[in-house]
Amino acid sequence: MKIVVSTLNAKYIHTNLALRYLKAYAAPEFDLEMAEYTIKDPAMNIVTDLYRRQPDVVGFSCYIWNIEETIQVIQMLKKINPSLIVFIGGPEVSYDTKYWLERIPEVDFIIIGEGEVSVKKLLVEIQGNKQYETLDGIGFVKEDGTYVIKPQREKLDLKTIPSPYRFPEDIPHLSKRITYIETSRGCPFSCQFCLSSIETGVRYFDRERIKDDIRYLMKHGARVIKFVDRTFNISRSYAMEMFRFLIDEHLPGTVFQFEITADIMRPEVIEFLNQEAPPGLFRFEIGVQSTNDRTNDLVMRRQNFAKLTRTVTMVKEGGKIDQHLDLIAGLPEENYDSFKKTFNDVFALRPEELQLGFLKMLRGTGLRIRSKDHSYVYMDHAPYEILGNDILPFDDIVRIKQVEDVLEKYWNAHRMDRTLEYLVSSTFETPFDFFQEFGSYWDEQGWVRIGHQLEDLFKRLYQFLEGTQARHLDVIQGLMKADYLQGHKYRPRKPWWDEIVPKEQLSLYYKIILEQPSLLGEEFASLSLTEKELYKHTILEFVPFDFAGFEQTGAITMQPSLLLAYFDPKTLQCTIYSAPAQLTVTAN
């Protein structure tokens, strides 16, 4: 019996851990073949590839991001081969089982909940007596049209599940993709918008086996390892043990990502990480969602924002760990103004990334079950994103989406950090006001419907600021010039701004710099650049403020500066050196 387990990942760099658990647990009785695709792959290409594998049984792992595309593939496969047995599982189809059996009659079986044991027992019955009604964790339609829906009775002992990380066919891809690793299942919290709230309690895998798996993955090339535990730090002793292990045994270039609950992280843990962790080894993802106490009460989300702030601030001050903070727009009792406050509260922490998402009414969650309490309107099909509720109309959702668009393109992309910090702290009343005004302008210009190059992002921001008659536009332009230059590996041929320093003036300044390189600092002088290297690998520009002082203190002093951007051909990094413009001119 040929069995293929498959899924459509959101991106090529993602891997599906569920398939690997199924394959590991089914062995040695069954040899499951894994087939991964992406939601961008044409359905016909996927169907063709699966058909060529000539399976007797195909199983699909289903999520909100791939269910609609997966249905197309299933329907085509069944038309080609009606005798093919198809089962599906995953969080998207583990709830409302009868709905899915009715909607996708081509599916023979639905796996409900954890699939390792259920799938293996199903395969035994397919190959043997076909007594499917004896199984738990399964849904199907009998020949007489009656529905059989039998949820799981018991949770697995995770220490009995074989490792899903030891397949030879995965080794060539480990360095190119994100490797997902699971050290626990379940969540101690009851957030009503999250599927994790449905399962009570937290279960752990064997610690030593997890460590061996990580050693194996690193040895064979894994470089980005993401822990999918819902709350990695729920046990302080466990988290400390794993942090210590990863610090001691990591290989150079490896990055570990975690979802943590920030308000329960003790200061001594952060101090340990700040002292012991190498820069860039760890990355934290923190779900804040809302700072509105009433909202958090309604979704049963316990959160101490003061302690969360302490954690995020201590981590940021340590300078070792990047932080990704999440917000959810559309939660109960969070209207536009309330969400604006939430945004500004969290933005004040200056996370390296701030993800602004919109509430999705996931099947099985308490918020979806009680959606009428707040007059929620939402998409009928995945991803079930809200279209409005009793205090947040669709107009306001559109406005917040405008914020999301430019937040992602500008703040999270880190293309112009100096400029944005100045804008949100010195030019606009609040950070949210900047992103809202710019996002609305972006939308009005029709830029959401066209592509953009790096230069376009700078030009469009400057056009917006000109239109709003922003104060100190000359200062902002100077910061934008510095950000633009520093974001390049090589000397750009044509910068985004129109004003070009005349050749005669450039020649004069280059002559002075060649004669007295220490005017730009000892670090620059130590480069000992020749005239040819200076012209080939540098750009000279001017800004109307003391750039060196700004870099040190963040304060603007109106004293013109010369900027020299050096594009190192060996490191492919740009370094900006500066000197007072007047001093440079008179130094000859």
XYZ file of C-alpha atoms in Angstrom:
588
model
C 0.000 0.000 0.000
C 1.582 3.285 -1.158
C 0.906 6.145 1.290
C 1.755 9.804 0.688
C 1.338 12.563 3.293
C 1.320 16.069 1.912
C 0.724 19.731 2.631
C 0.866 23.149 1.008
C 3.182 25.402 3.000
C 2.784 29.177 2.975
C 6.346 29.603 1.648
C 9.123 27.397 0.348
C 11.310 28.110 3.380
C 8.704 26.592 5.709
C 8.606 22.917 6.624
C 5.688 20.913 7.984
C 6.396 19.212 11.277
C 3.094 17.301 11.325
C 4.032 15.216 8.276
C 7.275 14.202 9.920
C 5.547 13.143 13.130
C 3.132 11.003 11.124
C 5.952 9.394 9.169
C 8.020 8.683 12.284
C 5.116 7.235 14.270
C 3.801 5.057 11.417
C 7.147 3.316 10.966
C 8.157 0.561 10.662
C 4.748 -0.891 9.775
C 4.125 1.807 7.190
C 6.585 3.781 5.068
C 5.000 7.193 4.503
C 6.303 9.312 1.652
C 6.294 13.071 2.270
C 5.366 15.591 -0.442
C 5.482 19.307 0.357
C 4.377 22.145 -1.910
C 3.443 25.809 -1.451
C 0.165 27.646 -1.841
C 1.746 29.509 -4.757
C 2.249 26.316 -6.763
C -0.407 25.791 -9.460
C -2.916 23.134 -8.417
C -2.330 21.240 -11.662
C 1.392 20.978 -10.916
C 0.687 19.588 -7.447
C -1.875 17.110 -8.737
C 0.464 15.969 -11.486
C 3.297 15.351 -9.050
C 1.087 13.461 -6.606
C -0.446 11.380 -9.399
C 2.990 10.336 -10.617
C 3.754 8.961 -7.164
C 0.867 6.487 -7.674
C -0.431 6.495 -4.086
C -3.217 4.331 -2.726
C -3.738 6.701 0.208
C -3.057 10.443 0.425
C -3.251 12.546 3.585
C -3.187 16.341 3.758
C -2.258 18.618 6.671
C -4.722 21.538 6.657
C -4.488 25.079 8.045
C -6.274 28.358 7.460
C -3.591 29.421 5.001
C -3.884 26.358 2.743
C -7.357 24.839 3.113
C -8.906 26.400 0.013
C -5.979 25.430 -2.219
C -5.895 21.953 -0.673
C -9.575 21.410 -1.486
C -8.900 22.120 -5.160
C -6.099 19.551 -5.199
C -8.243 16.909 -3.471
C -11.152 17.389 -5.836
C -8.922 17.049 -8.891
C -7.196 13.945 -7.532
C -10.518 12.245 -6.862
C -11.786 12.982 -10.348
C -8.655 11.414 -11.807
C -8.704 8.417 -9.455
C -12.034 7.859 -7.637
C -10.619 4.844 -5.783
C -7.915 6.948 -4.106
C -8.391 7.107 -0.317
C -7.993 10.645 1.015
C -7.737 11.715 4.651
C -7.174 15.209 6.032
C -6.138 16.506 9.422
C -4.747 19.574 11.127
C -6.139 22.469 13.160
C -8.385 23.804 10.407
C -10.424 20.580 10.099
C -10.295 19.313 13.678
C -13.396 21.364 14.498
C -16.771 21.522 12.754
C -16.033 18.057 11.390
C -19.520 17.524 9.960
C -19.231 20.792 8.017
C -16.014 19.636 6.359
C -17.405 16.187 5.539
C -20.337 17.882 3.839
C -18.256 20.511 2.068
C -15.587 18.102 0.793
C -17.367 14.814 0.001
C -14.208 13.708 -1.823
C -12.550 13.279 1.596
C -12.889 9.783 3.043
C -11.671 10.462 6.586
C -10.950 13.448 8.813
C -8.412 13.099 11.627
C -9.546 15.021 14.706
C -6.824 16.435 16.945
C -3.384 14.849 17.335
C -2.803 12.578 14.393
C 0.073 10.253 15.201
C -1.932 7.396 16.761
C -5.148 8.050 14.821
C -3.469 7.962 11.418
C -1.541 4.793 12.161
C -4.663 3.005 13.376
C -6.571 4.235 10.334
C -3.907 2.806 8.031
C -4.110 -0.515 9.852
C -7.861 -0.644 9.208
C -7.527 0.462 5.569
C -5.083 -2.383 5.009
C -7.025 -4.844 7.150
C -10.593 -5.247 8.369
C -11.866 -1.728 7.645
C -13.599 -1.492 11.005
C -13.432 2.283 11.056
C -16.140 2.740 13.687
C -13.790 1.229 16.273
C -11.367 4.148 15.879
C -11.125 7.319 17.954
C -10.049 10.736 16.680
C -11.783 10.310 13.341
C -14.752 11.504 11.315
C -16.264 9.926 8.195
C -19.540 9.217 6.400
C -20.841 5.640 6.305
C -22.234 4.089 3.156
C -25.766 4.678 4.403
C -25.064 8.421 4.703
C -24.804 8.597 8.489
C -21.971 10.558 10.069
C -19.459 9.039 12.453
C -17.569 11.662 14.458
C -15.395 10.346 17.289
C -13.034 12.809 19.005
C -9.836 11.661 20.663
C -10.227 9.979 24.030
C -6.718 10.314 25.414
C -3.725 12.552 24.815
C -0.462 11.018 23.743
C 2.454 10.498 26.064
C 4.870 12.701 24.128
C 7.871 10.763 25.387
C 6.699 7.785 23.308
C 6.707 9.633 19.951
C 9.771 8.844 17.807
C 11.932 11.716 16.604
C 10.585 13.440 13.460
C 13.961 14.952 12.580
C 16.071 12.025 11.402
C 14.966 11.505 7.800
C 17.803 11.443 5.231
C 15.635 13.172 2.607
C 15.471 16.292 4.834
C 19.226 16.768 5.167
C 19.823 18.598 1.841
C 17.168 21.188 2.747
C 18.053 21.964 6.383
C 20.277 24.943 5.590
C 17.724 26.483 3.210
C 14.558 26.270 5.304
C 13.222 27.056 8.738
C 13.348 24.012 10.989
C 10.439 23.824 13.418
C 10.954 22.047 16.708
C 8.457 21.219 19.430
C 9.408 20.642 23.057
C 5.876 20.796 24.489
C 2.217 20.753 23.471
C -0.597 22.706 25.008
C -0.876 26.118 26.624
C -1.627 27.137 30.221
C -3.675 30.139 29.110
C -7.253 30.448 27.842
C -7.166 33.253 25.265
C -10.517 32.924 23.539
C -9.261 33.875 20.072
C -6.636 31.101 20.033
C -6.963 27.385 19.267
C -4.459 26.597 22.016
C -7.068 27.628 24.592
C -9.118 24.526 23.762
C -6.532 22.068 25.038
C -5.948 22.161 28.787
C -2.552 21.540 30.347
C 0.982 21.427 29.004
C 2.807 18.198 28.094
C 6.549 17.946 27.508
C 8.725 15.843 25.259
C 11.817 14.159 26.672
C 14.397 16.905 27.256
C 17.476 14.861 26.477
C 16.014 13.580 23.222
C 15.171 17.149 22.206
C 18.770 18.162 22.867
C 20.035 15.251 20.773
C 17.664 16.266 17.972
C 18.966 19.841 18.039
C 22.567 18.610 17.938
C 21.685 16.431 14.956
C 19.913 19.271 13.138
C 22.781 21.707 13.644
C 25.353 19.088 12.607
C 23.475 18.572 9.343
C 23.147 22.241 8.462
C 20.047 23.674 10.172
C 20.595 27.394 10.728
C 17.160 28.784 11.653
C 15.430 26.699 14.312
C 12.051 27.905 15.498
C 10.444 26.509 18.647
C 6.701 26.200 18.138
C 5.830 25.826 21.835
C 2.924 28.141 22.614
C 4.694 29.471 25.733
C 8.316 28.396 25.793
C 9.027 29.969 29.180
C 6.032 28.678 31.139
C 8.487 26.621 33.220
C 11.374 28.812 34.297
C 13.638 25.885 35.163
C 12.976 24.228 31.799
C 13.555 27.439 29.862
C 16.796 28.129 31.732
C 18.036 24.609 31.071
C 17.327 24.919 27.348
C 18.788 28.428 27.109
C 21.978 27.180 28.815
C 22.190 24.198 26.472
C 21.698 26.324 23.349
C 24.262 28.894 24.470
C 26.837 26.203 25.235
C 26.354 23.972 22.196
C 25.129 26.177 19.343
C 27.084 26.286 16.124
C 28.127 29.629 14.571
C 25.417 31.190 12.429
C 22.533 29.349 14.098
C 19.485 31.359 15.213
C 16.814 30.101 17.639
C 13.350 31.662 17.753
C 10.861 31.340 20.615
C 7.329 32.400 21.464
C 7.507 33.687 25.018
C 5.072 35.195 27.493
C 6.901 38.334 28.522
C 5.085 39.259 31.709
C 6.023 35.995 33.444
C 9.721 36.142 32.570
C 11.764 36.849 35.669
C 14.430 39.589 35.618
C 17.147 37.123 36.612
C 16.441 35.084 33.468
C 16.840 38.179 31.305
C 20.011 39.181 33.135
C 21.394 35.715 32.486
C 20.613 36.016 28.758
C 22.021 39.537 28.569
C 25.278 38.311 30.091
C 25.648 34.873 28.521
C 23.877 34.795 25.137
C 25.890 35.729 22.039
C 24.317 38.569 20.033
C 21.835 37.309 17.445
C 21.578 33.751 18.799
C 18.014 34.172 20.125
C 14.910 35.906 18.835
C 11.734 36.396 20.893
C 8.171 36.592 19.587
C 5.794 38.154 22.098
C 2.039 38.336 21.722
C 0.793 41.553 23.310
C -2.443 41.759 21.263
C -4.045 44.565 23.322
C -3.280 46.831 26.269
C -6.993 47.413 26.918
C -7.821 45.774 30.270
C -11.506 45.372 29.443
C -10.643 43.680 26.156
C -8.180 41.319 27.820
C -10.777 40.362 30.427
C -13.346 39.550 27.741
C -10.973 37.238 25.875
C -9.729 35.681 29.137
C -6.206 36.884 28.539
C -4.306 37.547 31.726
C -1.581 40.093 31.073
C 0.438 42.439 33.234
C 1.553 45.113 30.806
C 3.873 46.748 33.333
C 5.807 43.494 33.741
C 5.723 42.896 29.995
C 7.211 46.357 29.501
C 9.928 45.571 32.026
C 10.864 42.387 30.186
C 10.885 43.945 26.707
C 12.879 46.922 27.957
C 15.478 44.793 29.753
C 15.915 42.572 26.702
C 16.262 45.596 24.417
C 18.800 47.238 26.708
C 20.809 44.024 26.671
C 21.250 44.395 22.925
C 21.510 40.639 22.367
C 18.017 39.556 21.318
C 15.684 40.932 18.633
C 12.027 41.071 19.629
C 8.922 40.662 17.468
C 5.739 41.936 19.145
C 2.223 41.125 17.921
C -0.999 43.146 18.018
C -4.512 42.042 17.063
C -6.985 44.616 15.779
C -10.669 43.828 16.215
C -10.794 42.237 19.652
C -13.964 42.839 21.729
C -14.425 46.369 23.095
C -11.380 47.618 21.152
C -12.591 50.427 18.897
C -10.430 52.580 16.644
C -9.337 54.999 19.374
C -8.668 52.185 21.826
C -6.576 50.344 19.272
C -4.654 53.545 18.570
C -3.735 53.648 22.258
C -2.739 49.984 22.190
C -0.535 50.628 19.166
C 1.175 53.625 20.756
C 1.623 51.800 24.074
C 3.436 48.958 22.360
C 5.305 51.061 19.810
C 6.788 53.013 22.700
C 8.789 49.861 23.479
C 10.431 50.165 20.030
C 10.429 46.469 19.140
C 12.584 45.443 16.216
C 9.361 44.243 14.583
C 5.753 45.096 15.347
C 3.239 42.902 13.572
C -0.241 44.304 13.224
C -2.701 41.492 12.548
C -6.479 41.325 12.368
C -8.699 39.072 14.424
C -9.500 35.756 12.774
C -12.528 33.852 14.019
C -10.936 30.419 14.107
C -13.147 27.363 14.209
C -13.478 25.931 17.692
C -12.492 29.079 19.575
C -14.666 30.632 22.242
C -14.708 33.979 20.470
C -16.179 32.427 17.329
C -18.760 30.486 19.316
C -19.871 33.696 21.054
C -19.382 35.966 18.038
C -22.967 37.262 18.200
C -22.284 38.792 21.617
C -20.271 41.498 19.841
C -22.071 41.461 16.476
C -19.046 40.136 14.643
C -19.158 39.912 10.871
C -16.380 37.841 9.328
C -15.321 35.965 6.203
C -17.161 32.721 5.542
C -13.998 30.977 4.374
C -10.465 30.842 5.718
C -8.807 32.872 7.088
C -12.139 34.010 8.693
C -10.865 37.547 9.182
C -13.333 39.963 10.747
C -15.120 42.553 8.626
C -16.505 44.495 11.574
C -18.217 44.286 14.942
C -20.454 46.406 17.154
C -17.820 49.137 17.749
C -15.327 48.679 14.910
C -16.981 49.196 11.503
C -15.368 48.122 8.251
C -14.329 51.739 7.541
C -12.108 51.670 10.604
C -10.702 48.270 9.677
C -9.689 49.710 6.307
C -7.938 52.598 8.044
C -6.014 50.247 10.326
C -5.031 48.148 7.308
C -3.476 51.281 5.854
C -1.368 51.509 9.006
C -0.388 47.851 8.668
C 0.764 48.330 5.080
C 3.294 51.083 5.683
C 4.316 49.693 9.087
C 5.450 46.518 7.347
C 7.176 48.292 4.471
C 9.003 50.858 6.564
C 9.372 50.060 10.274
C 9.642 46.270 10.090
C 11.847 46.339 6.998
C 14.398 48.619 8.750
C 15.134 50.558 5.590
C 15.263 53.959 7.279
C 15.495 53.607 11.045
C 16.937 57.069 11.732
C 14.253 58.768 9.675
C 11.322 56.906 11.179
C 12.487 57.441 14.725
C 12.697 61.175 14.066
C 9.269 61.243 12.419
C 7.436 59.348 15.155
C 9.126 61.193 17.999
C 9.583 64.736 16.670
C 7.311 65.365 13.684
C 3.959 63.686 14.284
C 1.844 63.782 17.417
C 2.069 60.016 17.956
C 3.614 57.060 16.079
C 0.129 55.859 15.127
C -0.673 59.269 13.627
C 2.357 59.061 11.364
C 1.590 55.569 10.118
C -2.099 56.382 9.696
C -1.584 59.607 7.773
C 1.122 58.090 5.593
C -0.854 54.868 5.091
C -3.961 56.766 4.036
C -1.913 58.880 1.616
C -0.268 55.734 0.222
C -3.694 54.209 -0.392
C -5.098 57.384 -1.975
C -2.170 57.527 -4.411
C -2.943 53.989 -5.599
C 0.463 52.713 -4.542
C -1.046 49.610 -2.920
C -1.740 48.288 -6.418
C 1.754 48.693 -7.877
C 5.219 47.419 -7.115
C 8.048 49.471 -5.702
C 11.829 49.546 -5.693
C 13.904 50.787 -2.774
C 14.211 54.226 -4.329
C 10.423 54.407 -4.669
C 9.979 53.912 -0.925
C 12.161 56.932 -0.210
C 10.609 59.072 -2.934
C 7.070 58.272 -1.814
C 7.758 59.062 1.817
C 9.396 62.355 0.828
C 6.473 63.220 -1.463
C 4.068 62.597 1.421
C 6.100 64.755 3.804
C 6.296 67.562 1.253
C 2.534 67.411 0.832
C 1.934 67.643 4.573
C 4.450 70.510 4.843
C 6.282 68.621 7.559
C 8.457 70.723 9.852
C 12.237 70.569 9.342
C 11.937 68.806 6.008
C 15.606 69.565 5.309
C 16.584 67.626 8.437
C 14.325 64.734 7.476
C 15.818 64.636 3.988
C 19.302 64.510 5.502
C 18.336 61.542 7.661
C 16.763 59.847 4.666
C 19.976 60.304 2.691
C 22.022 58.668 5.443
C 19.555 55.778 5.770
C 19.478 55.246 2.029
C 23.250 55.130 1.683
C 23.783 52.877 4.663
C 21.299 50.370 3.300
C 23.466 49.594 0.268
C 26.232 47.049 -0.193
C 27.600 48.839 -3.231
C 27.854 52.469 -4.265
C 24.430 53.319 -5.755
C 24.554 54.684 -9.289
C 21.737 57.171 -8.911
C 20.387 58.090 -5.469
C 16.698 58.879 -5.041
C 17.144 62.617 -4.435
C 17.528 65.160 -7.215
C 20.112 67.536 -5.790
C 23.579 66.458 -6.869
C 26.774 67.949 -5.476
C 28.588 69.719 -8.354
C 31.702 67.953 -9.673
C 33.882 70.942 -8.890
C 32.812 70.910 -5.260
C 33.269 67.136 -5.052
C 36.779 67.420 -6.436
C 37.655 70.054 -3.858
C 36.393 67.980 -0.961
C 38.027 64.786 -2.206
C 41.324 66.649 -2.509
C 41.030 67.841 1.097
C 40.097 64.352 2.313
C 43.051 62.750 0.532
C 45.393 65.283 2.105
C 43.837 65.164 5.585
C 41.817 61.927 6.017
C 41.834 62.371 9.803
C 39.249 65.159 9.365
C 36.746 62.302 9.076
C 38.139 60.520 12.134
C 40.943 58.126 12.877
C 38.875 55.098 11.844
C 38.468 56.537 8.361
C 42.118 57.578 8.203
C 43.158 54.008 9.018
C 41.511 52.826 5.786
C 44.282 54.595 3.833
C 42.133 54.866 0.731
C 43.796 55.799 -2.543
C 42.324 58.439 -4.833
C 40.975 55.696 -7.111
C 39.365 53.847 -4.187
C 37.905 57.081 -2.848
C 36.160 57.891 -6.102
C 35.094 54.291 -6.758
C 33.780 53.262 -3.347
C 32.473 56.447 -1.691
C 29.719 59.023 -2.019
C 29.853 62.554 -0.590
C 26.710 64.327 0.592
C 25.759 67.196 2.882
C 23.159 67.472 5.615
C 22.116 70.661 7.433
C 22.761 69.336 10.961
C 25.572 67.946 13.098
C 25.434 64.306 11.991
C 28.091 63.038 14.407
C 26.304 64.680 17.312
C 22.997 63.211 16.213
C 24.488 59.713 16.052
C 25.806 60.073 19.593
C 22.870 61.763 21.316
C 19.880 61.665 18.973
C 19.612 65.455 19.216
C 19.519 67.765 16.196
C 21.918 70.714 16.170
C 21.724 72.863 13.056
C 25.349 72.795 11.976
C 25.975 71.605 8.380
C 27.892 68.343 8.049
C 29.711 66.501 5.332
C 28.804 62.823 5.014
C 31.118 60.323 3.366
C 29.591 56.894 2.741
C 32.225 54.196 2.223
C 31.078 50.968 0.550
C 33.611 48.361 1.593
C 34.142 45.980 -1.356
C 35.305 43.201 1.002
C 32.642 43.256 3.726
C 29.885 44.637 1.443
C 28.859 47.035 4.191
C 28.463 50.783 4.151
C 29.982 52.956 6.876
C 29.182 56.661 7.134
C 31.833 59.101 8.305
C 31.175 62.783 8.926
C 32.811 66.097 9.664
C 31.612 69.680 10.019
C 31.185 71.021 6.488
C 32.734 74.426 7.234
C 35.704 72.913 9.034
C 36.397 70.704 6.062
C 36.316 73.614 3.623
C 38.698 75.780 5.642
C 41.034 72.997 6.579
C 43.036 73.200 3.365
